mmCIF file of C-alpha atoms in Angstrom:
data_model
loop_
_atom_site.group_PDB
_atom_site.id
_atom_site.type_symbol
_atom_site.label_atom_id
_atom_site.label_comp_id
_atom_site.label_asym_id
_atom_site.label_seq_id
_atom_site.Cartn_x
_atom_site.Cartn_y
_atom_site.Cartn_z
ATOM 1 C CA UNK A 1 157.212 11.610 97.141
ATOM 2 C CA UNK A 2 156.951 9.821 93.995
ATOM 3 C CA UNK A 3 160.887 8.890 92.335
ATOM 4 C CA UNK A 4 159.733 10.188 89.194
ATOM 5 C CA UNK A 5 157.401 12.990 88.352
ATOM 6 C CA UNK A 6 156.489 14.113 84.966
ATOM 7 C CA UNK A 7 153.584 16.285 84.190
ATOM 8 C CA UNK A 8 151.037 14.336 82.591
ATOM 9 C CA UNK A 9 149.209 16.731 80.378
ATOM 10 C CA UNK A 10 146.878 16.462 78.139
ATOM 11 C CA UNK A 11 149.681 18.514 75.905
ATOM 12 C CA UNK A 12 147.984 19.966 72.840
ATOM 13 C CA UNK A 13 150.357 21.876 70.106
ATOM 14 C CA UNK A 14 150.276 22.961 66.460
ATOM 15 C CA UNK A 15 152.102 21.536 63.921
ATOM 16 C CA UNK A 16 155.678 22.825 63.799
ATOM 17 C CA UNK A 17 155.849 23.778 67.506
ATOM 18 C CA UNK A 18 158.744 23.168 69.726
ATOM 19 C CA UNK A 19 157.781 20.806 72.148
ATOM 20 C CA UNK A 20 158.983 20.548 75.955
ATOM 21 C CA UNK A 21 158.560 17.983 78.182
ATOM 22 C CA UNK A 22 160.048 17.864 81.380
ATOM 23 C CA UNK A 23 160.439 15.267 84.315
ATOM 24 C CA UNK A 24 162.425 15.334 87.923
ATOM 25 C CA UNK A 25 163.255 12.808 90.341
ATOM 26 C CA UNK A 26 164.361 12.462 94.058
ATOM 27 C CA UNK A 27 167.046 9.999 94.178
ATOM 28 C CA UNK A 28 170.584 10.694 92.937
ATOM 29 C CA UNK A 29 171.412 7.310 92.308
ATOM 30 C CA UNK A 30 170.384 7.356 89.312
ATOM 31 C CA UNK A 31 172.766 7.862 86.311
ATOM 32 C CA UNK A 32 171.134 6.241 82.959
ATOM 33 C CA UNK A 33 168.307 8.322 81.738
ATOM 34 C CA UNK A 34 165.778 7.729 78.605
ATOM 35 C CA UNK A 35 162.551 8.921 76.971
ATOM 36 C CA UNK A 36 160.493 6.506 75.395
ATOM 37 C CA UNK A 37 157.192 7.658 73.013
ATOM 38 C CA UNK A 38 154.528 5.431 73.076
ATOM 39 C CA UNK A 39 151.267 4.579 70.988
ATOM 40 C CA UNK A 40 148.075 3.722 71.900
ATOM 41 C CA UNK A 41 148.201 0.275 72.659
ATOM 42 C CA UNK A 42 151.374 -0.577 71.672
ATOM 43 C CA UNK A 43 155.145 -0.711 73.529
ATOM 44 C CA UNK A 44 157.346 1.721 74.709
ATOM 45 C CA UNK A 45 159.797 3.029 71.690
ATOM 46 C CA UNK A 46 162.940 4.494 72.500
ATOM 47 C CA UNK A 47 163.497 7.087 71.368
ATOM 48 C CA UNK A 48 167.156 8.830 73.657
ATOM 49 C CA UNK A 49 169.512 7.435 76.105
ATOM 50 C CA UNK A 50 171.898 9.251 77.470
ATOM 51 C CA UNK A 51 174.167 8.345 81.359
ATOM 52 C CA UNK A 52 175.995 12.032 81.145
ATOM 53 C CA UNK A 53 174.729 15.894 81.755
ATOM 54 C CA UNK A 54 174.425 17.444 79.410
ATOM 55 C CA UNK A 55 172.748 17.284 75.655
ATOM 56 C CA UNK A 56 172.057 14.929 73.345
ATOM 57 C CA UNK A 57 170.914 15.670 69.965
ATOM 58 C CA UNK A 58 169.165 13.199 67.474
ATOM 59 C CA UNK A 59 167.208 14.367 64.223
ATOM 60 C CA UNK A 60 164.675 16.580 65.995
ATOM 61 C CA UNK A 61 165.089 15.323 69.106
ATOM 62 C CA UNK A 62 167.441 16.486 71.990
ATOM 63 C CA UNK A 63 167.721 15.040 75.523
ATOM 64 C CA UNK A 64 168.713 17.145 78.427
ATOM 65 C CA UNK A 65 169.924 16.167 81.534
ATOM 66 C CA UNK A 66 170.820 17.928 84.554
ATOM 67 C CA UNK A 67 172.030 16.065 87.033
ATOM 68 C CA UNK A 68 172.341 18.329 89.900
ATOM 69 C CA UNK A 69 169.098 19.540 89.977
ATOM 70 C CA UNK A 70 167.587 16.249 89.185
ATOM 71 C CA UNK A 71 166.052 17.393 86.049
ATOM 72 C CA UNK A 72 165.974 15.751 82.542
ATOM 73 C CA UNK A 73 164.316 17.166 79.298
ATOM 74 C CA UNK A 74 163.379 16.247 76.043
ATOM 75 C CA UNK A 75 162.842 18.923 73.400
ATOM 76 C CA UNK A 76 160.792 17.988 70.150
ATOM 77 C CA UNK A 77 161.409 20.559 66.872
ATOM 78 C CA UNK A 78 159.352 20.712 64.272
ATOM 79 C CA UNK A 79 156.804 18.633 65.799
ATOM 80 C CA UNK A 80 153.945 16.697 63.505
ATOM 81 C CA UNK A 81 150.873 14.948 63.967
ATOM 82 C CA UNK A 82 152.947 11.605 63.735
ATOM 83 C CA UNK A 83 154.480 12.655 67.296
ATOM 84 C CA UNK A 84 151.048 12.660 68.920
ATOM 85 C CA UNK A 85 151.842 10.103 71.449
ATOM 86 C CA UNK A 86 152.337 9.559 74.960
ATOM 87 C CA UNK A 87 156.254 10.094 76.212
ATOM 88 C CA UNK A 88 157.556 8.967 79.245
ATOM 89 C CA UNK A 89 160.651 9.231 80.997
ATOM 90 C CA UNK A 90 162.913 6.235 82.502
ATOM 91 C CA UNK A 91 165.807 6.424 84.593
ATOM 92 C CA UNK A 92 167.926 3.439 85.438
ATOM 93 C CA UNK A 93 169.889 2.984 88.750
ATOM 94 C CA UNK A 94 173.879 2.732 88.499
ATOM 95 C CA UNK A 95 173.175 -0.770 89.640
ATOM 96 C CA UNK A 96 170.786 -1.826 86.432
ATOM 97 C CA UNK A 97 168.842 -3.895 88.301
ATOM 98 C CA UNK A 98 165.289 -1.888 87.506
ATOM 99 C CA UNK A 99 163.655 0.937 85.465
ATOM 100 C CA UNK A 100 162.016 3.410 86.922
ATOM 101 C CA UNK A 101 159.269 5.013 84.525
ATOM 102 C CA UNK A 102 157.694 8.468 84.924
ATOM 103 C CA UNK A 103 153.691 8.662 84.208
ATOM 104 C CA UNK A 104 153.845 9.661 80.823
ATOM 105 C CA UNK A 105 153.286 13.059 79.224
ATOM 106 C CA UNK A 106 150.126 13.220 76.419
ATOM 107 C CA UNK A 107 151.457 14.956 73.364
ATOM 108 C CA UNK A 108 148.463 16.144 70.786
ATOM 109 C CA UNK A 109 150.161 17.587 67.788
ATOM 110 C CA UNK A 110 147.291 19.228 66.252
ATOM 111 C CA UNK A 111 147.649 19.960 62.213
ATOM 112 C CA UNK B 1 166.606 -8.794 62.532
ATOM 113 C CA UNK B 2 163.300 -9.202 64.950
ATOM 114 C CA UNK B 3 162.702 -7.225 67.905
ATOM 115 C CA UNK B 4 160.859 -8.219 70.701
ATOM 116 C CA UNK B 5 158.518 -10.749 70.978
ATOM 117 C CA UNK B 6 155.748 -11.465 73.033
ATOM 118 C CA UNK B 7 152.503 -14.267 73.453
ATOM 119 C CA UNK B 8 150.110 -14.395 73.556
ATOM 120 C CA UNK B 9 148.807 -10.391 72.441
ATOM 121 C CA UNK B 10 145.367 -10.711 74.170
ATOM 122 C CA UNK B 11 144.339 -13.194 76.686
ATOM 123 C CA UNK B 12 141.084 -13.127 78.867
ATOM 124 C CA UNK B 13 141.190 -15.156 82.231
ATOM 125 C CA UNK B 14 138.875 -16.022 85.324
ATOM 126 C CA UNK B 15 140.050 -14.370 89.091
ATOM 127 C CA UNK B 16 141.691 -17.191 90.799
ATOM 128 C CA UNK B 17 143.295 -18.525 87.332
ATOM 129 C CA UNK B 18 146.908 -19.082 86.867
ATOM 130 C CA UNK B 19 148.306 -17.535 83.400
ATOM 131 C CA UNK B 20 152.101 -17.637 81.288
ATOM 132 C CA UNK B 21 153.466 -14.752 79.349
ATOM 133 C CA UNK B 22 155.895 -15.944 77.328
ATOM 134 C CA UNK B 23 158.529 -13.155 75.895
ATOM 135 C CA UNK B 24 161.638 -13.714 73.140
ATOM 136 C CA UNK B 25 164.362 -11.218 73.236
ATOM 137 C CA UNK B 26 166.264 -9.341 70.436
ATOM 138 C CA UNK B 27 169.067 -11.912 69.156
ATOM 139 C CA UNK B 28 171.831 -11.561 71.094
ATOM 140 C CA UNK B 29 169.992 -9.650 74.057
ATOM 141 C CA UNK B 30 170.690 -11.504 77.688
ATOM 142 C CA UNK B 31 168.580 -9.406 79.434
ATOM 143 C CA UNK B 32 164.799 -9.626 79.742
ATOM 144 C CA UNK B 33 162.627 -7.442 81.968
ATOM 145 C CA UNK B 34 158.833 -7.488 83.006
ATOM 146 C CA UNK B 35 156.436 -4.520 83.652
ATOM 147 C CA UNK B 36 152.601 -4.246 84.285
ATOM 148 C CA UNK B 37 151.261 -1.107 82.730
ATOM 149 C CA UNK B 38 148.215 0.001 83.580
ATOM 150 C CA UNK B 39 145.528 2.075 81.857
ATOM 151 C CA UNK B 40 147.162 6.000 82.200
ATOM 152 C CA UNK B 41 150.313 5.301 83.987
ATOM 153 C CA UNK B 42 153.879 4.210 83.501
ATOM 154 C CA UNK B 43 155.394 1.136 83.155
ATOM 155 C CA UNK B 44 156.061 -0.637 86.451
ATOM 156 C CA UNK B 45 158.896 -2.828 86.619
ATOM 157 C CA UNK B 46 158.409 -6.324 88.021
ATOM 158 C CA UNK B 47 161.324 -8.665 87.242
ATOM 159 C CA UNK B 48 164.904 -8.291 85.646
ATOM 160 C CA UNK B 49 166.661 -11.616 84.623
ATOM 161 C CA UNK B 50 170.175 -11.692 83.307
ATOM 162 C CA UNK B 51 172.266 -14.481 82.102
ATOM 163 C CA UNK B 52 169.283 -16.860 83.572
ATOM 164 C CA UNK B 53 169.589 -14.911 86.709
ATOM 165 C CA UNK B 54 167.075 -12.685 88.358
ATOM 166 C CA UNK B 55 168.859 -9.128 88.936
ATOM 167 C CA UNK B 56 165.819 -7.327 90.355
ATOM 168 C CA UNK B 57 162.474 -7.280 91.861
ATOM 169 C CA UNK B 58 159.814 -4.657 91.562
ATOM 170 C CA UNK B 59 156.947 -4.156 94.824
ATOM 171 C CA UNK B 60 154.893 -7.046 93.808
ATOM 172 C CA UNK B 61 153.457 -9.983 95.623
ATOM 173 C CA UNK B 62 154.796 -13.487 95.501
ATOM 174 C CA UNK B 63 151.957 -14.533 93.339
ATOM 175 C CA UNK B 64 154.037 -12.993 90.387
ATOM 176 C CA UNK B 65 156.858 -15.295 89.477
ATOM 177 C CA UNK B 66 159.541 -15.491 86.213
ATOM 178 C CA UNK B 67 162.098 -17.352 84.836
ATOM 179 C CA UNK B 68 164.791 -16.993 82.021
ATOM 180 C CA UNK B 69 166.067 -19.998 79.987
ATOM 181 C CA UNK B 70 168.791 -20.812 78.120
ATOM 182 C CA UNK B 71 168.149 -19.360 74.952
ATOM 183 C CA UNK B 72 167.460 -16.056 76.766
ATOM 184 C CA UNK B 73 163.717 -16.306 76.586
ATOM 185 C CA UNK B 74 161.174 -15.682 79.442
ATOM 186 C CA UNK B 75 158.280 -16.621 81.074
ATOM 187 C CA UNK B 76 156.052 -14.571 83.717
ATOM 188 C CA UNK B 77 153.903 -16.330 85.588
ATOM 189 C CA UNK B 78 151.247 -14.922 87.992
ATOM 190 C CA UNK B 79 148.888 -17.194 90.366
ATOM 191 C CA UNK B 80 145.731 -16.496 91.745
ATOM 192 C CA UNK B 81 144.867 -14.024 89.341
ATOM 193 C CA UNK B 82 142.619 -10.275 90.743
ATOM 194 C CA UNK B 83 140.716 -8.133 89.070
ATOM 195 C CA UNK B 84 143.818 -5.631 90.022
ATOM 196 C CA UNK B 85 146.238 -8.017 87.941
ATOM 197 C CA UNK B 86 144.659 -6.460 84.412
ATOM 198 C CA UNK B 87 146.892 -4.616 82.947
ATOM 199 C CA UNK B 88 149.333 -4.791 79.503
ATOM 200 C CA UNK B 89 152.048 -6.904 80.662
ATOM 201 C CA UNK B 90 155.272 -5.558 78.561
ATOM 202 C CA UNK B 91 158.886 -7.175 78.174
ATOM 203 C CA UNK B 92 161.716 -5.631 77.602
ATOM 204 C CA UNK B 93 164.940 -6.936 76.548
ATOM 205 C CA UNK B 94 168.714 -5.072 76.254
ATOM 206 C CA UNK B 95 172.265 -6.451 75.120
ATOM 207 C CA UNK B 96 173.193 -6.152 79.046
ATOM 208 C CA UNK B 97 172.054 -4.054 81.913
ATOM 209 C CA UNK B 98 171.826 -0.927 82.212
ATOM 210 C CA UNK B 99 171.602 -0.143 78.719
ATOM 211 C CA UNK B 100 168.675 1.140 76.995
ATOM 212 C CA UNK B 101 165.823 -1.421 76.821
ATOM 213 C CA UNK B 102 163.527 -2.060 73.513
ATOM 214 C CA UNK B 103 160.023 -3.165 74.659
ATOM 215 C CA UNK B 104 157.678 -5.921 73.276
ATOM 216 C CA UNK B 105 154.039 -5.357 72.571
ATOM 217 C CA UNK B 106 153.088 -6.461 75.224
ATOM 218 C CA UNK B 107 150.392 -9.209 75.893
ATOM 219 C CA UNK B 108 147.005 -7.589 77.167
ATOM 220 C CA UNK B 109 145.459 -9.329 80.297
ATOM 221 C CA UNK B 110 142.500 -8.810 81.221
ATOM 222 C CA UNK B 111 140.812 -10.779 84.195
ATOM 223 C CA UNK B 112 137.406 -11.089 84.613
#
C-alpha cells in the first residue's frame, strides 16, 4: 500500500464548478499537510498548509483535513480555466525530515 | 525578493556520465530539498539538508549524492547516469523544516 493515494483523474469541469479533490494516506505520523498546483513543466506552487484538523480557508480555496480517518481535501470555488493544472497533495512527517507527495490529480477547467 | 533558483533548466547527458544540479534557496531559507519527478507522477523526495546538514534520505541508490554550503545553496550530484535517471530534478527550499516548501523550476535531465 502506497503512503499516499490520490485519484489521478483526468478531472474535467466547467467553469464555475466546485471542485473536489481528495487524497488518503496510511501512516499516522504524519501531521503537516499541503496541496501544491502545478503547471506543465514548471514547479510545484503552494498553494495551503495546514498541521491541524480541521479547515482552512484561503480566497477560493479551502483545505480539509481529517486526521482520524486519514483523509485531507482541497475544495476549489468558482473554478476557471486558469486552475487547469495538476494538484497534488504532500504530507510531511512530525520529524521534517522528507515530503511525501501524492500522484497528482489532473484538473481541466473547461470554459 | 527571488524565489528559488535552479541550473542549469535543461541539460542532455550520455548513460554512464556524471552531472551537477546546482539549486539557490529563498534568502533566508536554511533548508534545501531534492526530488526527481517523473513524467505523470509525484515528486519523489531524495535529499533534505539543513543548516549544511543532511536531515533525510529518500529510496535512492548511492550514485545520487548532495551537499549544502555555507550560503545555504546546493548541489545534487548523480554518477553513472541510466536511462531511468531522466526525470525533472526539482529543489525545494523552506525557512526551517517542516514548514511548507516553495519549489524551483526544476532543471530537466534527460539522459540519452
Amino acid at each position: 500500500q502506497k503512503e499516499v493515494e490520490q485519484d489521478p483523474g483526468p478531472l474535467s469541469v466547467p467553469e464555475g464548478a466546485i471542485v473536489s479533490l481528495n487524497c488518503t494516506y496510511s501512516n499516522s505520523a504524519f501531521q503537516y499537510f499541503m496541496w501544491y498546483r502545478q503547471y506543465s513543466r514548471k514547479g510545484p506552487e503552494l498553494l495551503m498548509y495546514t498541521y491541524s484538523s480541521g479547515n482552512k480557508e484561503d480566497g477560493r480555496f479551502t483545505a480539509q483535513v481529517d486526521k482520524s480517518s486519514k483523509y485531507i481535501s482541497l475544495f476549489i470555488r468558482d473554478s476557471q480555466p486558469s486552475d487547469s493544472a495538476t494538484y497534488l497533495c504532500a504530507m510531511v512527517y512530525l520529524s521534517g525530515d522528507k515530503v511525501i507527495f501524492g500522484p497528482g490529480t489532473s484538473l481541466s477547467v473547461i470554459p | 525578493d527571488a524565489g528559488v533558483t535552479q541550473s542549469p533548466t535543461h541539460l542532455i547527458k550520455t548513460r554512464g556520465q556524471h552531472v551537477t544540479l546546482r539549486c539557490s534557496p529563498i534568502s533566508g531559507h536554511k533548508s534545501v530539498s531534492w526530488y526527481q519527478q517523473v513524467l505523470g507522477q509525484g515528486p519523489q523526495f531524495i535529499f533534505q539538508y539543513y543548516e549544511k546538514e543532511e536531515r533525510g534520505r529518500g529510496n535512492f541508490p548511492d550514485r545520487f549524492s548532495a551537499r549544502q554550503f555555507p550560503n545555504y545553496s546546493s548541489e545534487l550530484n548523480v554518477n553513472a547516469l541510466l536511462l531511468g535517471d531522466s526525470a525533472l530534478y526539482l529543489c525545494a527550499s523552506s525557512p526551517n523544516p517542516p514548514t511548507q516548501a516553495f519549489f524551483g523550476q526544476g532543471t530537466r535531465l534527460t539522459v540519452v
